[in-house]
Short mmCIF file of C-alpha atoms and ligand atoms in Angstrom, two decimals:
data_model
loop_
_atom_site.label_atom_id
_atom_site.label_comp_id
_atom_site.label_asym_id
_atom_site.label_seq_id
_atom_site.Cartn_x
_atom_site.Cartn_y
_atom_site.Cartn_z
CA MET A 1 -231.05 -37.97 238.83
CA ARG A 2 -229.98 -34.87 236.90
CA LEU A 3 -232.05 -33.96 233.85
CA LEU A 4 -231.22 -31.31 231.29
CA ALA A 5 -234.38 -29.84 229.76
CA ILE A 6 -234.18 -28.31 226.29
CA SER A 7 -237.08 -26.38 224.81
CA GLY A 8 -237.19 -26.05 221.04
CA SER A 9 -238.96 -22.70 221.32
CA LEU A 10 -237.27 -19.34 221.89
CA ARG A 11 -240.63 -17.66 222.48
CA ALA A 12 -240.87 -15.90 225.85
CA ARG A 13 -244.34 -17.34 226.47
CA SER A 14 -243.64 -20.74 224.96
CA THR A 15 -245.96 -23.60 225.90
CA ASN A 16 -243.13 -26.09 225.41
CA THR A 17 -240.84 -24.16 227.75
CA ALA A 18 -243.65 -23.74 230.29
CA ALA A 19 -244.28 -27.49 230.23
CA LEU A 20 -240.62 -28.22 230.94
CA ASP A 21 -240.65 -25.71 233.80
CA ALA A 22 -243.74 -27.44 235.19
CA VAL A 23 -241.97 -30.82 235.00
CA ALA A 24 -239.05 -29.23 236.87
CA ALA A 25 -241.37 -27.88 239.57
CA LEU A 26 -243.01 -31.29 239.96
CA ALA A 27 -239.79 -33.33 240.04
CA PRO A 28 -239.55 -35.62 243.07
CA ALA A 29 -236.86 -35.25 245.74
CA GLY A 30 -233.53 -36.42 244.38
CA THR A 31 -234.32 -35.32 240.81
CA THR A 32 -233.19 -31.97 239.47
CA VAL A 33 -234.39 -30.62 236.14
CA THR A 34 -232.26 -27.78 234.79
CA ARG A 35 -233.44 -25.93 231.74
CA TYR A 36 -230.77 -25.19 229.16
CA PRO A 37 -230.98 -21.44 228.54
CA GLY A 38 -228.53 -21.01 225.67
CA LEU A 39 -230.29 -22.25 222.53
CA GLY A 40 -230.61 -18.75 221.07
CA GLU A 41 -226.97 -17.86 221.74
CA LEU A 42 -225.30 -20.80 220.02
CA PRO A 43 -223.37 -19.90 216.85
CA HIS A 44 -224.53 -21.47 213.61
CA PHE A 45 -223.05 -24.92 213.31
CA ASN A 46 -219.91 -24.96 211.17
CA PRO A 47 -217.80 -28.11 210.80
CA ASP A 48 -214.71 -25.88 210.42
CA LEU A 49 -215.17 -24.92 214.10
CA ASP A 50 -215.79 -28.51 215.16
CA GLY A 51 -212.63 -30.37 214.14
CA GLU A 52 -210.50 -32.29 216.62
CA ALA A 53 -207.89 -29.53 216.64
CA ALA A 54 -210.47 -26.75 216.95
CA GLU A 55 -211.35 -25.16 220.29
CA PRO A 56 -215.17 -25.12 220.36
CA PRO A 57 -216.86 -21.72 220.73
CA PRO A 58 -217.53 -21.01 224.46
CA ALA A 59 -221.31 -21.39 224.10
CA VAL A 60 -220.81 -24.79 222.49
CA ALA A 61 -218.38 -25.90 225.20
CA ALA A 62 -220.95 -24.84 227.81
CA LEU A 63 -223.71 -26.84 226.08
CA ARG A 64 -221.52 -29.92 225.89
CA ALA A 65 -220.58 -29.58 229.58
CA GLU A 66 -224.26 -29.40 230.54
CA VAL A 67 -225.01 -32.48 228.45
CA ALA A 68 -222.08 -34.35 229.99
CA ALA A 69 -223.25 -33.50 233.52
CA ALA A 70 -226.82 -34.68 232.87
CA ASP A 71 -228.00 -38.26 233.35
CA ALA A 72 -230.65 -37.71 230.69
CA LEU A 73 -232.10 -35.03 228.43
CA VAL A 74 -235.75 -33.99 228.09
CA ILE A 75 -236.61 -32.20 224.86
CA CYS A 76 -239.94 -30.49 224.29
CA SER A 77 -240.33 -28.71 220.97
CA PRO A 78 -242.87 -27.09 218.72
CA GLU A 79 -243.15 -28.08 215.08
CA TYR A 80 -242.24 -25.45 212.48
CA ALA A 81 -243.25 -26.10 208.86
CA HIS A 82 -243.47 -29.82 209.53
CA GLY A 83 -239.94 -29.92 210.91
CA VAL A 84 -237.60 -29.26 213.82
CA PRO A 85 -237.06 -25.58 214.73
CA GLY A 86 -233.74 -24.45 213.27
CA SER A 87 -232.27 -23.38 216.60
CA LEU A 88 -232.89 -26.82 218.12
CA LYS A 89 -231.47 -28.66 215.10
CA ASN A 90 -228.45 -26.33 215.30
CA ALA A 91 -227.85 -27.39 218.92
CA LEU A 92 -228.15 -31.06 217.99
CA ASP A 93 -225.66 -30.58 215.15
CA TRP A 94 -223.15 -29.24 217.68
CA LEU A 95 -223.74 -32.37 219.79
CA VAL A 96 -223.03 -34.84 216.98
CA SER A 97 -219.32 -34.84 217.83
CA CYS A 98 -219.88 -34.62 221.61
CA THR A 99 -218.31 -37.78 223.03
CA ASP A 100 -220.73 -37.77 225.98
CA PHE A 101 -223.79 -37.94 223.76
CA PRO A 102 -223.93 -41.53 222.42
CA GLY A 103 -226.02 -43.71 224.71
CA LYS A 104 -227.56 -40.70 226.44
CA VAL A 105 -231.18 -41.22 227.44
CA VAL A 106 -233.31 -38.61 225.66
CA ALA A 107 -237.01 -38.22 226.43
CA LEU A 108 -239.16 -36.40 223.89
CA LEU A 109 -241.92 -34.73 225.86
CA VAL A 110 -244.87 -34.14 223.54
CA VAL A 111 -247.38 -31.43 224.41
CA SER A 112 -248.97 -31.13 220.96
CA PRO A 113 -249.65 -34.72 219.84
CA SER A 114 -250.97 -33.55 216.45
CA ALA A 115 -247.49 -32.29 215.48
CA VAL A 116 -246.25 -35.65 214.24
CA PHE A 117 -243.51 -34.48 211.88
CA VAL A 118 -241.29 -32.81 214.47
CA HIS A 119 -241.27 -35.83 216.73
CA ALA A 120 -240.50 -38.24 213.93
CA ALA A 121 -237.70 -35.95 212.71
CA LEU A 122 -236.23 -35.53 216.20
CA ARG A 123 -236.38 -39.26 216.80
CA GLU A 124 -234.57 -39.96 213.51
CA THR A 125 -231.83 -37.40 214.24
CA LEU A 126 -231.36 -38.50 217.85
CA GLN A 127 -231.22 -42.18 216.94
CA THR A 128 -228.65 -41.36 214.26
CA MET A 129 -226.66 -39.67 217.04
CA SER A 130 -226.90 -42.94 219.05
CA ALA A 131 -229.14 -41.53 221.76
CA GLN A 132 -231.44 -43.86 223.67
CA VAL A 133 -234.73 -42.23 222.67
CA LEU A 134 -237.59 -43.06 225.01
CA ASP A 135 -240.94 -44.16 223.73
CA ASP A 136 -243.58 -44.09 226.44
CA PRO A 137 -247.18 -42.85 226.53
CA ARG A 138 -246.40 -40.98 229.75
CA LEU A 139 -244.32 -38.57 227.64
CA ILE A 140 -247.40 -37.47 225.68
CA VAL A 141 -249.31 -34.77 227.53
CA ALA A 142 -251.96 -33.01 225.46
CA MET A 143 -252.42 -29.36 226.42
CA PRO A 144 -255.78 -27.61 226.35
CA ARG A 145 -256.37 -25.27 223.39
CA ASN A 146 -255.96 -22.11 225.43
CA ARG A 147 -252.29 -21.44 226.07
CA LEU A 148 -251.27 -22.05 229.68
CA ASP A 149 -248.26 -20.77 231.54
CA THR A 150 -246.38 -22.89 234.08
CA ALA A 151 -248.49 -21.72 237.04
CA ALA A 152 -251.72 -22.60 235.21
CA MET A 153 -250.34 -26.05 234.30
CA LEU A 154 -249.44 -26.68 237.94
CA ALA A 155 -252.87 -25.51 239.08
CA ASP A 156 -254.64 -28.04 236.83
CA ASP A 157 -254.65 -31.28 238.82
CA ALA A 158 -254.97 -33.68 235.89
CA LEU A 159 -252.35 -31.84 233.85
CA ALA A 160 -249.95 -31.61 236.79
CA ARG A 161 -250.31 -35.34 237.45
CA ALA A 162 -249.59 -36.07 233.78
CA LEU A 163 -246.55 -33.79 233.72
CA ALA A 164 -245.21 -35.29 236.95
CA ALA A 165 -245.57 -38.78 235.45
CA ALA A 166 -243.30 -37.84 232.54
CA ILE A 167 -240.32 -38.31 234.88
CA GLU A 168 -241.21 -41.97 235.51
CA PRO A 169 -240.10 -43.53 232.20
CA ILE A 170 -236.84 -41.56 232.36
CA ALA A 171 -236.07 -42.86 235.85
CA ALA A 172 -236.96 -46.39 234.75
CA ALA A 173 -234.72 -46.19 231.67
CA LEU A 174 -231.79 -44.94 233.74
CA ALA A 175 -232.34 -47.62 236.38
CA SER A 176 -232.36 -50.39 233.79
CA SER A 177 -229.28 -49.07 231.99
CA ARG A 178 -227.19 -49.05 235.21
C1 FMN B 201 -243.26 -20.47 211.62
C2 FMN B 201 -244.22 -21.42 212.27
C3 FMN B 201 -244.49 -22.63 211.67
C4 FMN B 201 -245.35 -23.56 212.28
N1 FMN B 201 -245.56 -24.76 211.68
C5 FMN B 201 -246.33 -25.70 212.30
C6 FMN B 201 -246.48 -27.00 211.76
O1 FMN B 201 -245.94 -27.32 210.70
N2 FMN B 201 -247.24 -27.91 212.44
C7 FMN B 201 -247.83 -27.60 213.64
O2 FMN B 201 -248.50 -28.45 214.24
N3 FMN B 201 -247.70 -26.36 214.18
C8 FMN B 201 -246.97 -25.41 213.55
N4 FMN B 201 -246.79 -24.17 214.12
C9 FMN B 201 -247.48 -23.87 215.37
C10 FMN B 201 -246.53 -24.06 216.56
O3 FMN B 201 -245.94 -25.32 216.56
C11 FMN B 201 -247.35 -23.87 217.83
O4 FMN B 201 -247.83 -22.55 217.86
C12 FMN B 201 -246.59 -24.19 219.09
O5 FMN B 201 -247.48 -24.25 220.16
C13 FMN B 201 -245.57 -23.13 219.42
O6 FMN B 201 -244.85 -23.60 220.53
P1 FMN B 201 -244.39 -22.63 221.71
O7 FMN B 201 -245.64 -22.14 222.37
O8 FMN B 201 -243.59 -23.52 222.61
O9 FMN B 201 -243.58 -21.53 221.10
C14 FMN B 201 -245.96 -23.22 213.51
C15 FMN B 201 -245.68 -21.98 214.12
C16 FMN B 201 -244.82 -21.11 213.51
C17 FMN B 201 -244.51 -19.79 214.20
#
């Protein structure tokens, strides 16, 4: 199983990114979790660059290739001003016309359960893009108040177990859609 992990935060010490890296470190044999590194380098979405005759910008072509190669996506994002961070929404806008996107399993990993607006907004956008958005309590992993890096998440037994379990509903969704 190949998972593409997308963090909605560009912050170097992002909790959301650290959680995805912890999920990657905990992935069982046979599952690879690759974090998409290019969110901050994508050009601003412009429909003029996205027509059928248009050659997509290289960074966009690379994103679409990574999405096509993945069995499923895992998105973990902070909430900004009760919404989706602009850079993440920008990436999703570039994926609207990606022919490999409809039907794609997308897991929304939630590490700050109080941020309800971003998850509702992501769900609405992803469902509009015909993704198969997963809804499972194993995707909700509340972080302690003090900010942890990946190593600290892995060192916390309960947290590590919870982050490892986030893979399970994704594997189950892929198995049942085959
Ligand atoms: C500009 C800005 C706006 C924010 N707005 C919200 C918000 O509306 N709701 C919320 O729960 N947190 C909000 N936050 C807090 C972030 O979501 C929180 O710090 C998150 O942990 C950052 O994620 P990261 O560590 O992955 O970068 C905001 C932070 C910033 C910088």
